[in-house]
Amino acid sequence: MQFESLNLIEPILQALKEEGYTTPTPIQAQAIPIVLQGTDLLGCAQTGTGKTAAFAIPILQLLSAEKLYGNKKKIRSLVVTPTRELAIQIAESFNAYGRHTGLKNTVVFGGVGQSPQVAAIRNGVDVLIATPGRLLDLMHQGHISLRDVEIFVLDEADRMLDMGFINDVKKLLSVLPKKKQTLFFSATMPPEIVKLSSSILHNPEK
């Protein structure tokens, strides 16, 4: 199976070619068509299986179908991940696969000054990649609105639990739009994660 057979748009196929990608990994081959249909997804995947591309590629394609420009850009996809390293990696993936789409992303995480992050959001972004603490912080300060989010990704949910972020995640869920597509990824499925996933996913494909 090749990426061509996944019904991807030309700008994304072009970027994948430039990255040297030809054959999707199993999670990519299974997840991309599900996400493109607009269905909720529960993915069980270890780090290193190509999971980021499994959600970044179809999100870029879905957002490309209807673009907003300049400061009118709203946060239409939110990716929440437990660590700044992961957040930075995910942002690099969105940049790589989305380089010909004209979509913009930015990443927010704690431990650094917030001014550049706030400035990037003001300039308009389509995709926001964030760690939970800094995200809630910037929301409380009024810098971030999640009311236009169409696609929400919770990445490495089991690590979120281990790191004590589950309450932060629940706070985020309470302000996200009810009507959205949710993609939930976890390497393991302990009972609390199963419970969390069933509370936020709507008829998901697994």
C-alpha positions in Angstrom: 0.0 0.0 0.0 1.2 3.5 -0.9 0.2 6.9 0.4 -1.3 7.6 -3.1 -4.0 5.0 -2.4 -5.2 6.9 0.7 -7.0 9.7 -1.3 -4.7 12.4 -0.1 -4.6 15.8 -1.8 -1.6 16.7 -4.1 0.0 19.3 -1.7 0.3 16.7 1.0 1.5 13.9 -1.3 4.1 16.3 -2.6 5.3 17.0 0.9 5.4 13.3 1.8 7.5 12.7 -1.3 9.9 15.4 -0.2 10.1 13.8 3.2 11.0 10.5 1.5 7.7 8.8 2.7 6.3 6.1 0.4 4.6 3.4 2.4 2.4 4.2 5.4 3.0 2.4 8.7 0.1 0.2 10.0 -1.4 2.9 12.3 -1.2 5.4 9.4 -2.8 3.1 6.9 -5.6 2.3 9.3 -6.1 5.8 10.9 -5.9 8.1 8.0 -9.0 6.9 6.1 -11.0 6.9 9.4 -10.0 10.5 10.3 -10.7 11.7 6.7 -14.3 10.4 7.1 -14.8 12.7 10.1 -15.1 9.7 12.6 -13.9 9.7 16.2 -10.8 7.5 16.6 -9.3 5.5 19.5 -5.8 4.5 18.5 -3.6 2.3 20.6 0.0 3.1 19.4 3.4 3.3 20.9 5.7 6.3 20.3 7.8 5.6 17.2 5.0 3.9 15.1 4.4 7.0 13.0 1.4 7.9 15.0 1.9 11.7 14.6 1.6 11.4 10.8 -1.5 9.2 11.3 -3.4 12.3 12.7 -1.4 15.2 11.3 -1.8 14.2 7.6 -5.6 13.8 7.6 -6.1 16.9 9.8 -4.2 19.0 7.3 -6.3 17.6 4.5 -9.6 18.2 6.3 -8.6 21.8 7.2 -7.4 22.4 3.7 -10.9 21.9 2.3 -11.9 25.2 3.8 -9.1 27.7 4.5 -9.2 31.0 6.5 -6.5 33.6 5.9 -4.5 36.0 8.0 -5.8 37.2 11.3 -9.1 35.6 10.5 -7.6 32.2 11.1 -9.1 30.5 14.1 -7.8 27.5 16.1 -9.6 24.7 14.2 -7.6 21.8 15.5 -6.1 21.4 18.9 -3.5 18.7 19.8 -2.8 18.2 23.5 0.3 16.3 24.5 2.0 15.8 27.8 5.6 17.1 27.2 7.2 20.1 25.4 9.5 17.7 23.5 6.5 15.9 22.1 4.7 19.2 21.4 7.7 20.5 19.4 8.0 17.2 17.5 4.4 17.3 16.5 4.7 20.9 15.4 7.6 19.9 13.2 5.5 17.1 11.6 2.7 19.5 10.9 5.2 21.9 9.3 6.7 19.2 7.2 3.5 17.6 5.9 1.6 20.9 5.6 4.3 22.9 3.9 2.4 23.3 0.7 -1.1 23.7 2.2 -0.8 27.3 3.5 -2.0 26.1 6.9 -0.3 27.5 10.0 0.4 25.9 13.3 2.0 27.0 16.5 3.1 25.3 19.7 2.6 26.4 23.3 4.3 24.9 26.4 5.5 26.1 29.8 9.0 26.7 31.0 9.6 29.5 28.6 8.3 33.1 28.2 4.8 33.3 26.8 5.1 36.4 24.7 6.3 34.8 21.4 3.6 32.1 21.8 0.9 34.8 22.3 2.1 36.8 19.3 2.0 33.7 17.1 -1.6 33.0 18.2 -2.6 36.6 17.5 -1.3 36.3 14.0 -3.8 33.5 13.4 -3.2 29.7 13.5 -5.2 26.8 12.2 -3.6 24.2 14.4 -2.5 24.6 18.0 -0.2 22.0 19.7 -0.1 22.5 23.4 0.8 21.0 26.8 -2.1 21.2 29.2 -0.7 23.6 31.8 0.3 26.4 29.5 -2.8 26.0 27.4 -5.1 26.5 30.4 -2.9 29.4 31.5 -3.2 31.3 28.2 -7.0 30.5 28.1 -7.5 32.0 31.6 -5.6 35.1 30.4 -8.0 35.4 27.4 -5.3 34.8 24.7 -6.8 31.5 23.4 -10.3 30.6 22.5 -11.2 27.0 21.7 -14.8 27.7 20.5 -13.9 27.0 16.8 -12.1 23.7 17.4 -13.3 21.1 14.9 -10.8 18.4 15.5 -9.3 17.6 19.0 -6.4 15.2 19.5 -5.5 13.8 22.9 -2.0 12.3 22.4 -0.3 9.9 24.8 -3.3 9.8 27.1 -1.7 7.2 29.5 1.3 9.5 30.0 -1.0 12.4 30.7 -2.5 10.2 33.5 1.0 9.2 34.9 2.0 12.9 34.9 -1.1 14.1 36.7 -2.6 16.0 33.8 -6.0 14.2 33.8 -7.8 17.0 35.7 -6.4 19.6 33.3 -7.6 17.5 30.4 -11.1 17.3 31.9 -11.1 21.1 32.3 -10.2 21.5 28.6 -13.0 19.1 27.6 -15.5 21.2 29.5 -14.8 24.2 27.2 -14.3 22.5 23.9 -17.3 22.6 21.5 -19.6 19.6 21.9 -19.7 19.1 18.2 -16.2 18.1 17.1 -14.1 15.2 15.9 -12.0 13.6 18.6 -8.8 11.5 18.1 -7.6 9.7 21.2 -4.2 8.0 21.3 -2.7 5.9 24.1 0.1 3.3 24.2 -1.7 1.4 27.0 -5.3 1.3 28.1 -5.5 1.3 31.9 -9.1 1.4 33.4 -9.0 5.2 34.0 -7.9 5.8 30.3 -10.7 3.5 29.1 -13.2 5.5 31.2 -11.8 8.8 29.9 -11.9 7.7 26.3 -15.5 6.5 26.6 -16.5 9.8 28.1 -15.2 11.9 25.2 -15.4 9.7 22.1 -18.6 9.3 20.1 -19.0 6.0 18.3 -15.2 5.7 17.7 -13.4 3.4 15.3 -10.7 1.6 17.1 
